[in-house]
Coordinates of C-alpha atoms and ligand atoms in Angstrom, one line a residue:
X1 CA 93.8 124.1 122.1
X2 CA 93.6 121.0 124.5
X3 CA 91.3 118.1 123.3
X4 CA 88.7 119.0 125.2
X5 CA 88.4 122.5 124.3
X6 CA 88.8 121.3 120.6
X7 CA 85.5 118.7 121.3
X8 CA 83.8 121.7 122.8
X9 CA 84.8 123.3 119.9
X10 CA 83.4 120.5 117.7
X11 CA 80.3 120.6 119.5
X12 CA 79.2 124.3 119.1
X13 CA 79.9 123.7 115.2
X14 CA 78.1 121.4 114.5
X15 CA 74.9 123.2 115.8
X16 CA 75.9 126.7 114.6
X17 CA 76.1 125.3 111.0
X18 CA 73.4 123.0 111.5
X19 CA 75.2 119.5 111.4
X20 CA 73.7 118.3 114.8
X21 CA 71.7 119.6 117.3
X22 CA 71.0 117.6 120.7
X23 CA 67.1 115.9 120.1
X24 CA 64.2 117.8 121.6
X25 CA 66.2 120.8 122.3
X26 CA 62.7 123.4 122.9
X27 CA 62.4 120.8 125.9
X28 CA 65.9 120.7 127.1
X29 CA 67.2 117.8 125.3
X30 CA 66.8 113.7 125.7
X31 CA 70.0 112.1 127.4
X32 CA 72.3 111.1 124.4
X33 CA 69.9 111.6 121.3
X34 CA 70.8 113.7 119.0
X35 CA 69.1 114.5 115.7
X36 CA 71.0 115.5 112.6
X37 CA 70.2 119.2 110.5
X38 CA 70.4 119.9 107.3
X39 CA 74.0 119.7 106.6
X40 CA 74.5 116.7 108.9
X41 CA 72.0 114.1 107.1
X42 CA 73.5 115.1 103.4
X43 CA 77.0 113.8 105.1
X44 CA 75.5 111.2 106.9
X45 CA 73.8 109.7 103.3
X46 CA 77.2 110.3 101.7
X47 CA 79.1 108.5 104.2
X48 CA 76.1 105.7 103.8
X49 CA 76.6 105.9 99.8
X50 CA 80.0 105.2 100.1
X51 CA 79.9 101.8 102.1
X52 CA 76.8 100.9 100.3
X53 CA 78.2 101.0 97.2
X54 CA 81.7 99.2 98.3
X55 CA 79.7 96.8 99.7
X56 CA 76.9 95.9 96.9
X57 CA 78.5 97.8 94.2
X58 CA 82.0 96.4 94.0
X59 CA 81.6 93.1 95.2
X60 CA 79.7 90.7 93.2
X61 CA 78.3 88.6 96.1
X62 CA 77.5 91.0 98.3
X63 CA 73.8 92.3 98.4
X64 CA 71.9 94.2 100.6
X65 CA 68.4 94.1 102.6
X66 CA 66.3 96.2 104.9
X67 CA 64.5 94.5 107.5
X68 CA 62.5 95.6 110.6
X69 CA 63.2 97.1 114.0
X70 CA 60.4 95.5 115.6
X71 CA 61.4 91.6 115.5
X72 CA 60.0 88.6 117.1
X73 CA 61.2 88.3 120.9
X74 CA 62.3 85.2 120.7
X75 CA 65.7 86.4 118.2
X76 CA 66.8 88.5 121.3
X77 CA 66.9 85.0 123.1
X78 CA 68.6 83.1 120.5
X79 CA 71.1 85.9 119.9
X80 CA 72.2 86.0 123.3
X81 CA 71.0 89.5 124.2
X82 CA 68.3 88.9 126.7
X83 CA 70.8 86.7 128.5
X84 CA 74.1 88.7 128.1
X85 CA 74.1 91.9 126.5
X86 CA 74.4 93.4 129.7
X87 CA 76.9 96.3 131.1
X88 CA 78.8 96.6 134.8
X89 CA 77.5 99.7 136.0
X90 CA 78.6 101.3 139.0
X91 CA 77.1 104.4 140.8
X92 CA 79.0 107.4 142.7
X93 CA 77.2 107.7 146.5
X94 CA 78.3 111.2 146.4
X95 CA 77.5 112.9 143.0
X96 CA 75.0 109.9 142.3
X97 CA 76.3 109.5 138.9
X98 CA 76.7 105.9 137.0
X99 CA 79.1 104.4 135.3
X100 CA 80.6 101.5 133.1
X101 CA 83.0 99.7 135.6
X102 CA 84.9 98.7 132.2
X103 CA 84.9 102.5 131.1
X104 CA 86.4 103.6 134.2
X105 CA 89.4 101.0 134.1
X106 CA 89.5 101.3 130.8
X107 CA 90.0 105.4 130.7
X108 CA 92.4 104.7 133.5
X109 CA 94.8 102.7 131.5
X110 CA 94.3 105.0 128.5
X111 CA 95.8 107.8 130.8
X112 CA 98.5 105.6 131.7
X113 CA 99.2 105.0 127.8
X114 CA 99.5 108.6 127.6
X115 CA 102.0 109.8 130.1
X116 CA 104.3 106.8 128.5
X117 CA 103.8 108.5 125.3
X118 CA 104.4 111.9 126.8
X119 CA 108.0 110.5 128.0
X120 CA 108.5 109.4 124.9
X121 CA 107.8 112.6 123.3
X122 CA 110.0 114.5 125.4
X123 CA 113.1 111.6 124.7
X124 CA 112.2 112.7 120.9
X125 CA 112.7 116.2 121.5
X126 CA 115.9 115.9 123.7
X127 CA 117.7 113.3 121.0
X128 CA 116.6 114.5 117.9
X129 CA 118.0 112.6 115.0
X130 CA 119.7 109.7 117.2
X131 CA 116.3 108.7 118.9
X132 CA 115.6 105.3 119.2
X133 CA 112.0 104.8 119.8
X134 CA 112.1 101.1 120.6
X135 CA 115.4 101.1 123.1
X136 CA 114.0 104.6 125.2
X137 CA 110.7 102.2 125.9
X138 CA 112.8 99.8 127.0
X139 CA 115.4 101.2 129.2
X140 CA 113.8 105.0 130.3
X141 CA 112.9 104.1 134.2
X142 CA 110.1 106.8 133.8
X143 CA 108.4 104.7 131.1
X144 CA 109.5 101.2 132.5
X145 CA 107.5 102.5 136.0
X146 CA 104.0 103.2 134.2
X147 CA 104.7 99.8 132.1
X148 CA 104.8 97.7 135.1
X149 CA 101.8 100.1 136.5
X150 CA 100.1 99.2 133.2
X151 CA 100.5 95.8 132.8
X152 CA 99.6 95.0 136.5
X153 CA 96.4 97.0 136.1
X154 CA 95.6 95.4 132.6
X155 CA 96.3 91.8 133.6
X156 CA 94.1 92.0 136.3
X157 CA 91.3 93.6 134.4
X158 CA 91.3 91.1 131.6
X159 CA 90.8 88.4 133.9
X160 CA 88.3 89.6 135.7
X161 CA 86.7 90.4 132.5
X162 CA 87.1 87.0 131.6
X163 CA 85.4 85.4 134.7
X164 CA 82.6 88.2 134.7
X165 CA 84.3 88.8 138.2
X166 CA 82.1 91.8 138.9
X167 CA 84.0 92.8 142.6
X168 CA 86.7 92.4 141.2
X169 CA 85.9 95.2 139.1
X170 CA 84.8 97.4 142.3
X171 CA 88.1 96.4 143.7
X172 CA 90.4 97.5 140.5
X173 CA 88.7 100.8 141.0
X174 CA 89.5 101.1 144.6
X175 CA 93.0 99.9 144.5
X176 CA 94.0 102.5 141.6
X177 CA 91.9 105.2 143.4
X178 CA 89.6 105.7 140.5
X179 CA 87.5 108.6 141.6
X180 CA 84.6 110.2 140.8
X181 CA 84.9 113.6 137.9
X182 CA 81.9 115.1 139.5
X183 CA 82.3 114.5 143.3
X184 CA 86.4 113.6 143.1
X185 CA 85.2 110.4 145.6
X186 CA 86.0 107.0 145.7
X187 CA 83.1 106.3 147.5
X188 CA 81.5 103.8 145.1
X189 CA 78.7 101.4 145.1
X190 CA 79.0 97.7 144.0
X191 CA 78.9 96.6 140.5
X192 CA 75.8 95.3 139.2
X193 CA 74.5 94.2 135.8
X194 CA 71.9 95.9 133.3
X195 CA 70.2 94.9 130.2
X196 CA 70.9 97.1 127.1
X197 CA 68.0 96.6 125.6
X198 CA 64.9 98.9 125.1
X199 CA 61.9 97.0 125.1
X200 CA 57.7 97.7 124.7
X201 CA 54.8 96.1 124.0
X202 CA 53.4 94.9 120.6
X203 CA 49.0 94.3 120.6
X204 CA 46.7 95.7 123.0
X205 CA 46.7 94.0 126.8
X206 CA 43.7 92.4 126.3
X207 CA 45.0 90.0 123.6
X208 CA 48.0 89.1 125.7
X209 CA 50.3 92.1 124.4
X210 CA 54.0 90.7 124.1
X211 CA 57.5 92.4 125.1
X212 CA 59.5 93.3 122.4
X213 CA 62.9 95.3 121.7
X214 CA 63.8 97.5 119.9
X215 CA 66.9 95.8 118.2
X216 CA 70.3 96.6 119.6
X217 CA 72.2 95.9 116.6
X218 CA 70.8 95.3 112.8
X219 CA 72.7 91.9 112.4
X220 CA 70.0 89.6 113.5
X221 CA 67.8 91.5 110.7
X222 CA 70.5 90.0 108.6
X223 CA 70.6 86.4 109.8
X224 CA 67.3 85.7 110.2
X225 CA 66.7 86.5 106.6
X226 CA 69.8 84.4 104.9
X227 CA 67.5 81.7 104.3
X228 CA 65.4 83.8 102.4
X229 CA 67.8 85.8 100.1
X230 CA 70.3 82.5 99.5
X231 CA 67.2 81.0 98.1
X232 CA 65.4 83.7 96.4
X233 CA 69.1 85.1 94.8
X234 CA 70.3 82.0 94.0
X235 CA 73.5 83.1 96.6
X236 CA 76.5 80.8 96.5
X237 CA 78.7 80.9 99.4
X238 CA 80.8 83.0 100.0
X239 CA 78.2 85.7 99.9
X240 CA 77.3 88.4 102.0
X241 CA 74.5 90.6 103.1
X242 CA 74.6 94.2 103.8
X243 CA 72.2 96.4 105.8
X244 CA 71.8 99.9 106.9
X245 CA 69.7 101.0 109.8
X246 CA 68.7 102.4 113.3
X247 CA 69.8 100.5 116.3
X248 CA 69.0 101.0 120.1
X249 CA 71.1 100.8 123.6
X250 CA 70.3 101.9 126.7
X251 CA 73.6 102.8 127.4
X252 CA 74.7 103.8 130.7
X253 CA 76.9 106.2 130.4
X254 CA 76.2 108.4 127.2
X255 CA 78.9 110.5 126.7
X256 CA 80.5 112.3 123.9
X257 CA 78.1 113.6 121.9
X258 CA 77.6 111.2 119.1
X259 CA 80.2 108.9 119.7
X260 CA 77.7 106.9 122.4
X261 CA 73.9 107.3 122.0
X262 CA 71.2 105.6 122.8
X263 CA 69.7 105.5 119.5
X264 CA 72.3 105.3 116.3
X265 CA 72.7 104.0 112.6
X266 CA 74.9 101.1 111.8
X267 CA 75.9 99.9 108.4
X268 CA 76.7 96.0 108.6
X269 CA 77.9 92.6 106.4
X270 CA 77.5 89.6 107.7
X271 CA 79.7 87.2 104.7
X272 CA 79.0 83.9 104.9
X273 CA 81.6 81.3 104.2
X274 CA 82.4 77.7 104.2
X275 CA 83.2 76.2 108.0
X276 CA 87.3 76.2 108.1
X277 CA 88.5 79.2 105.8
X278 CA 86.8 81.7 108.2
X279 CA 90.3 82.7 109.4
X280 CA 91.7 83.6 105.7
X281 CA 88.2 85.5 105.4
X282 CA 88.8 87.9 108.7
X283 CA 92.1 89.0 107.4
X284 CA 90.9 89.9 103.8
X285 CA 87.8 91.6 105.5
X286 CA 90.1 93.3 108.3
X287 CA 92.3 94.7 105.5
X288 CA 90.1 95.4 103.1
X289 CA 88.1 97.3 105.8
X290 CA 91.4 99.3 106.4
X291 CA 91.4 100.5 103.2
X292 CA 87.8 101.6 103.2
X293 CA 89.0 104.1 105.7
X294 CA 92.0 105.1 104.6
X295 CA 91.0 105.6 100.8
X296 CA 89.0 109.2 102.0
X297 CA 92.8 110.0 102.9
X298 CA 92.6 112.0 105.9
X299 CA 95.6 110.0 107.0
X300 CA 96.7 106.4 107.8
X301 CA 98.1 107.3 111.1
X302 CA 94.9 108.0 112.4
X303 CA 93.7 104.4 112.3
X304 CA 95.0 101.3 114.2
X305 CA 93.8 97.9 115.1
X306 CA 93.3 97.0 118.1
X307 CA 92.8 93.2 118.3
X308 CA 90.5 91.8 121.2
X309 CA 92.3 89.7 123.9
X310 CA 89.0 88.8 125.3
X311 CA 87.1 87.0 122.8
X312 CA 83.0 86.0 122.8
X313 CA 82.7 82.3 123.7
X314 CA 81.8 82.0 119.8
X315 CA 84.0 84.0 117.8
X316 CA 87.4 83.0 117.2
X317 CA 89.0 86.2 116.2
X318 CA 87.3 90.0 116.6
X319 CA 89.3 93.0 116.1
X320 CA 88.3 96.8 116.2
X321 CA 89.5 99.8 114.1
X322 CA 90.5 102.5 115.5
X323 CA 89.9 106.1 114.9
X324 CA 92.1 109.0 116.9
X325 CA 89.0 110.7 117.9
X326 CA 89.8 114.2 119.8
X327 CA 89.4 112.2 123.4
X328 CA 92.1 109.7 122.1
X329 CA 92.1 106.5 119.9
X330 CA 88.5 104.5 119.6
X331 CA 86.4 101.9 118.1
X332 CA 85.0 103.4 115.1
X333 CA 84.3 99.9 113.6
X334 CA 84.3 96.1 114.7
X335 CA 85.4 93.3 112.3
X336 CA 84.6 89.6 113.9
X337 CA 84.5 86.0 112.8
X338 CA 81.5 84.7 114.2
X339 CA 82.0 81.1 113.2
X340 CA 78.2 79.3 113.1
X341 CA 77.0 81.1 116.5
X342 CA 74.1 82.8 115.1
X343 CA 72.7 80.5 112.5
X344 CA 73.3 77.6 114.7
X345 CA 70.9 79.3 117.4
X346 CA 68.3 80.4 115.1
X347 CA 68.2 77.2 113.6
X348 CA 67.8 75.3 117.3
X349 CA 65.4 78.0 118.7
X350 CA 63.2 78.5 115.7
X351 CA 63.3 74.4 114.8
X352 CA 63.7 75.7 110.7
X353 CA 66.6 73.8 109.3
X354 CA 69.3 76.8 108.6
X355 CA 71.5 75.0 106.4
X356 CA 73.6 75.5 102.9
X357 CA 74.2 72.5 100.5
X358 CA 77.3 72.6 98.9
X359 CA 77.4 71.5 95.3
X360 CA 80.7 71.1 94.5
X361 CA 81.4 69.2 98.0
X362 CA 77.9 67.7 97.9
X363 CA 77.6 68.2 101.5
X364 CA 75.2 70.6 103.9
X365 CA 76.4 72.4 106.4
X366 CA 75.7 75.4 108.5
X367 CA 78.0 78.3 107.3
X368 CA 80.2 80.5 109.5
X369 CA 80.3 84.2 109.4
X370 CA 82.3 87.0 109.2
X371 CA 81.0 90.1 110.4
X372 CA 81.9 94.3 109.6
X373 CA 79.7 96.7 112.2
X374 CA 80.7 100.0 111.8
X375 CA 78.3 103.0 113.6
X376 CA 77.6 105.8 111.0
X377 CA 77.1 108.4 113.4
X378 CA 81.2 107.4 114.6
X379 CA 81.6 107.8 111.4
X380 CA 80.2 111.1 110.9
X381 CA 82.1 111.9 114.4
X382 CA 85.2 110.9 112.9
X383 CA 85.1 112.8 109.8
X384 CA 84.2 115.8 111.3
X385 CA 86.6 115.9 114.3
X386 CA 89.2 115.3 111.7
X387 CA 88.3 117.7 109.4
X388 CA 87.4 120.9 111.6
X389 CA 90.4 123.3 111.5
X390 CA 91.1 126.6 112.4
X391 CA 94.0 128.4 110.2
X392 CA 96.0 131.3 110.6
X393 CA 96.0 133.2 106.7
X394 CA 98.9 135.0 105.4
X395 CA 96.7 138.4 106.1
X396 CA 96.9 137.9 110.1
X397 CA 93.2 137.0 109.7
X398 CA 91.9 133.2 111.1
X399 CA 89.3 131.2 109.2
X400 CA 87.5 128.1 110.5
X401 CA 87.1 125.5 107.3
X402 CA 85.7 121.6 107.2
X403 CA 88.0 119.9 105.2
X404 CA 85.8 116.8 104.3
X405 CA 86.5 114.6 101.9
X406 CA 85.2 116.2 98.7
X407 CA 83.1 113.2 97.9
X408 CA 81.5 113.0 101.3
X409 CA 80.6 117.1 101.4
X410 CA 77.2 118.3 101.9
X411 CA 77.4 120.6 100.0
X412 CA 79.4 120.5 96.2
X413 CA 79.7 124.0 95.1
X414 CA 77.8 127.5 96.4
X415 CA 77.1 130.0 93.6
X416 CA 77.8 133.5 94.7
X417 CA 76.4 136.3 92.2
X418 CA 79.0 139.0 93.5
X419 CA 76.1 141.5 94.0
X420 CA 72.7 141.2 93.8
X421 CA 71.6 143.2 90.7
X422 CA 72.8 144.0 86.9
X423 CA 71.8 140.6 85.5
X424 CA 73.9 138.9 88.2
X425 CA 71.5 137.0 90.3
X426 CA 69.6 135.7 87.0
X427 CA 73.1 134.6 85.2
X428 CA 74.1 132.7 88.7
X429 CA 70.5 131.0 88.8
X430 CA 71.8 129.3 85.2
X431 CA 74.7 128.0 86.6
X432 CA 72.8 126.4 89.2
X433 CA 70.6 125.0 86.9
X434 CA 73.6 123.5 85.0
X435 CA 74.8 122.0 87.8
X436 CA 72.1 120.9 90.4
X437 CA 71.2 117.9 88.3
X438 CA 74.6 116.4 89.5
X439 CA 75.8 118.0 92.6
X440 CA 74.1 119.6 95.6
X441 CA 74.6 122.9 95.4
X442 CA 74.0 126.4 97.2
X443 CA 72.8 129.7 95.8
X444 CA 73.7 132.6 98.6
X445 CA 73.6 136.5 97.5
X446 CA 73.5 137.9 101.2
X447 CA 76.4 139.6 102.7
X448 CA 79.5 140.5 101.2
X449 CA 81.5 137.7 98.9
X450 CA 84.6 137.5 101.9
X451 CA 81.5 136.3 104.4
X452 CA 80.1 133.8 102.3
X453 CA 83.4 131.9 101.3
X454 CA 83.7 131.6 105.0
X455 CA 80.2 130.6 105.7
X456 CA 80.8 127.9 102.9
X457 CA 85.0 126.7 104.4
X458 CA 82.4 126.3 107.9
X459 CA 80.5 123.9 106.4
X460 CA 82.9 122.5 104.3
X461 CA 82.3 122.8 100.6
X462 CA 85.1 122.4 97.9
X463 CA 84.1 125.1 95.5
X464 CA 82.8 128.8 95.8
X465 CA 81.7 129.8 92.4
X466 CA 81.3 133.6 91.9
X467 CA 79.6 135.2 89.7
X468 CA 80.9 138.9 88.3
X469 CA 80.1 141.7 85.5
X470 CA 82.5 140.1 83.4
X471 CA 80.8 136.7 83.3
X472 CA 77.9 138.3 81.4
X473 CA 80.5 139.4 78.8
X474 CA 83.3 136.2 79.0
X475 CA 80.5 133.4 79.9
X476 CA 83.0 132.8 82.5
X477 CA 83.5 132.6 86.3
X478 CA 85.8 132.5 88.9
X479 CA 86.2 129.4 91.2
X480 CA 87.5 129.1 94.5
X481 CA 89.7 126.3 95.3
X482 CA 88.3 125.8 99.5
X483 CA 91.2 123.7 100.8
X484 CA 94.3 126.2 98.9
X485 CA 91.6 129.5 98.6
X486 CA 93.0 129.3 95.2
X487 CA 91.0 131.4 92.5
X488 CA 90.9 130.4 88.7
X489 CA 88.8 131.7 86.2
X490 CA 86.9 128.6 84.4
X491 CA 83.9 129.0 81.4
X492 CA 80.8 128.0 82.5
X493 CA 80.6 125.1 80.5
X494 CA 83.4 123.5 81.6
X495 CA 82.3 123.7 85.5
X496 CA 80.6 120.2 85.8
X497 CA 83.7 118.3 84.4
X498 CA 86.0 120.6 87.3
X499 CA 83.7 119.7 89.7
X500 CA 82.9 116.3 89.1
X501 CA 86.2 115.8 89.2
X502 CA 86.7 116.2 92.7
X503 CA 83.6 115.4 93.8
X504 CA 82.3 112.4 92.2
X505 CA 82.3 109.2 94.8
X506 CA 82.8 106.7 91.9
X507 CA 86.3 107.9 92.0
X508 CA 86.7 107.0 95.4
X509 CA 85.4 103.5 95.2
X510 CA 88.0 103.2 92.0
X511 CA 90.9 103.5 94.3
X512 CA 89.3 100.9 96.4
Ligands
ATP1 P1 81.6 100.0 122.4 O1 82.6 99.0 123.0 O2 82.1 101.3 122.1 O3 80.3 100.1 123.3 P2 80.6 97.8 120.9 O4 81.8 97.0 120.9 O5 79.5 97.5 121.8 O6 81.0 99.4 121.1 P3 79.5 96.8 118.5 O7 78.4 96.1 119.2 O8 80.6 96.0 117.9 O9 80.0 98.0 119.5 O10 78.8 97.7 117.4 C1 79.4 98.0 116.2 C2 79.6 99.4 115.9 O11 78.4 100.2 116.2 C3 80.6 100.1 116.8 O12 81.9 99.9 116.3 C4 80.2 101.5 116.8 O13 80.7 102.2 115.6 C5 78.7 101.5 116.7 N1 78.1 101.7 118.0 C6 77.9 100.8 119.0 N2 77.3 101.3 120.0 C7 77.0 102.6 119.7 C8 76.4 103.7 120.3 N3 75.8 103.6 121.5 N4 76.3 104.9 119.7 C9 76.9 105.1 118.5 N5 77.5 104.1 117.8 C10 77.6 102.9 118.4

């Protein structure tokens, strides 16, 4: 399957098994909203359990808060984002479709990466054994001609990012021939910007209604309140704050599915530190970031940093993790040292002193900031894009299974009475009644027993548990392994410890 078949793929899943579904879908949909079913929210809170608890859990002098959408206006002016948080955009004259100027580079040079990683491929292949990775990049003319292509393009494109040098832009586009996907034109309007932000009014008109946002990311939620919880929990730098919540962007271009929408969840610490050791603080959080990731083990290969050449006039060091997403390698999560940026401007915009007095130093200062955004619905994209599989079985036959992480599964264990009579059904409804207390599980009786493990691989639960004539007599039952469809018979009252085994998130957030 190409990637894009594999997304398409993705996409129908998700719905079928009632993961995702695009919003308002009786009305034909709303442009890049989608709203998450009943198997999608229970991953979406597990994937919000586990960072909430690494966060606030297993660090000391982290805690969290949850503060409002709606803020006052005047944030969004400190912040920068009624100023800057603007995209290029550039429209198609032909198909009339718009797009992020950036994106299009951006996509371009991804393409370029991959044809150099095709010839390397094919050098693999051809040496075997003897290849040397390293020397082919360096000597194979094929790969030295889309280097130079590369690095011509790239350079370019970071300056111009740097000077905000918008037809310059239009012109990187024209020169590599960028066209259209829908019309296949290069027939392209000037770049222009536009604001991100969704905005509406707050009071009736005849009191002098006000414009405000909706809030584009949930940090500011964060800063403006450091005052309060320093003071009210007693916080000693460093200390960090944690939130969880919805976020809005009108983005451009919303494209693949939840990767880019216009309304999303983010989970994000701001950790505030001492002016000068914000440097040593970025690496421990980039690392320790990492390993957030890694720890659900679906494979270390599949992350990278990618540090940013082009750095906000106030951060002095910003870095992205990288997921290999089906449409290549992405930012799932951004990890950035924000040195005194936003405190500094809430403290000159709002006139309230912002400051933290230092008591072993005896001096007050304003404290710097590191910063970890990471957008749960990515998340959930990642996990599942990673996880969907379709296998070939020993029997000829093909079965489609979710491999999620066990702790981040919607669903723990299904109980499956093997018919639906002789004492069966009532026997399985004990079991669940052992067990529901600690894990969400399913009871299913329809269909036969072969149809229901597959229904629960689809959605990606770790055990099948199946009730038969014998249990009535042995007080035992058989479990089904999903990942290795391996069968064992276990007692019933030794199914929470199997289970919980597996499941439980604690041990995840051990290994951290
Ligand atoms: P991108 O470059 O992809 O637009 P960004 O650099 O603007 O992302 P940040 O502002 O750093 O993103 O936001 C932090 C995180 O929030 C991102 O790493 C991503 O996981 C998530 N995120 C940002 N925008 C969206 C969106 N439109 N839809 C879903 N998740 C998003």
């Amino acid at each position: 399957m190409t990637q894009d078949e594999l997304f398409k793929v993705l996409v129908a899943h998700c719905k079928e098994y009632g993961f995702i579904f695009p919003s308002s879908e009786i009305y034909d949909g709303l442009a890049a909203v989608y709203d998450y079913g009943q198997m999608g929210v229970e991953l979406k809170n597990n994937i919000k359990q586990y960072w909430w608890n690494a966060m606030t859990r297993l660090n000391e002098n982290i805690v969290g808060i949850d503060s409002c959408i709606f803020m006052h206006p005047r944030i969004w002016e400190a912040s920068g984002h009624v100023g800057a948080f603007n995209d290029p955009l550039i429209d198609n004259k032909d198909s009339k479709k718009r797009y992020r100027a950036d994106v299009l580079i951006e996509d371009y040079l991804g393409k370029i990466e991959e044809k150099m990683n095709k010839e390397v491929e094919k050098g693999r292949k051809k040496f075997g054994e003897a290849f040397d990775e390293a020397k082919f990049r360096e000597t194979n003319p094929n790969v030295l001609r889309e280097k130079a292509r590369y690095d011509e393009v790239h350079s370019r494109y970071v300056k111009a990012e740097q000077n905000n040098d918008f037809a310059e832009y239009r012109q990187i586009i024209m020169d590599c021939g960028i066209v259209c996907p829908i019309s296949g034109t290069c027939n392209w309007t000037d770049v222009r910007q536009f604001n991100l932000m969704f905005s509406t009014s707050m009071g009736s008109t005849a009191d002098g209604a006000n414009t405000i946002y909706l809030r584009p990311e949930t940090a500011q939620g964060i800063f403006v309140n450091y005052l309060n919880v320093q003071k009210t929990g007693r916080m000693k730098l460093p200390f960090g704050i944690a939130q969880i919540g919805k976020a809005f962007r009108n983005e451009i271009v919303a494209r693949q599915f939840i990767f880019r929408m216009r309304e999303f969840e983010q989970m994000e610490m701001q950790f505030f530190i001492k002016p000068g050791t914000e440097l040593d603080w970025f690496k421990v959080w980039k690392e320790k970031r990492m390993q957030w990731h890694v720890n659900l083990g679906m494979g270390a290969l599949n992350y990278r940093f990618h540090d940013h050449e082009k750095l906000a006039h106030y951060a002095n060091a910003a870095t992205d993790i990288e997921f290999n997403f089906p449409f290549g390698f992405k930012e799932l999560e951004g990890v950035h040292s924000r040195t005194d940026f936003d405190l500094g401007n809430h403290q000159k915009f709002s006139g309230k002193k912002i400051q933290y007095y230092d008591p072993e130093t005896g001096e007050s200062y304003t404290p710097y900031v590191i910063e970890t955004s990471i957008g749960v619905d990515r998340m959930v994209l990642a996990v599942l894009s990673h996880s969907l599989k379709e296998e070939k079985l020993d029997n000829g036959e093909t079965r489609t299974v979710l491999s999620i992480p066990a702790p981040l599964a919607p669903v723990k264990a299904a109980v499956l009475p093997l018919v639906k009579k002789d004492g069966l059904p009532e026997f399985a409804q004990k079991v669940m009644d052992e067990l529901k207390y600690d894990f969400n599980c399913q009871y299913e009786e329809k269909d036969s027993i072969g149809k229901r493990y597959r229904r629960q691989d689809a959605i990606g639960t770790p055990f099948c548990i199946t009730v038969d004539h014998d249990s009535l007599v042995d007080g035992s039952v058989t479990v089904r392994d999903r990942d290795t469809m391996a069968q064992e018979r276990v007692p019933v009252t030794e199914l929470r410890k199997l289970i919980d085994e597996r499941v439980n998130m604690n041990n995840l957030l051990r290994k951290l």
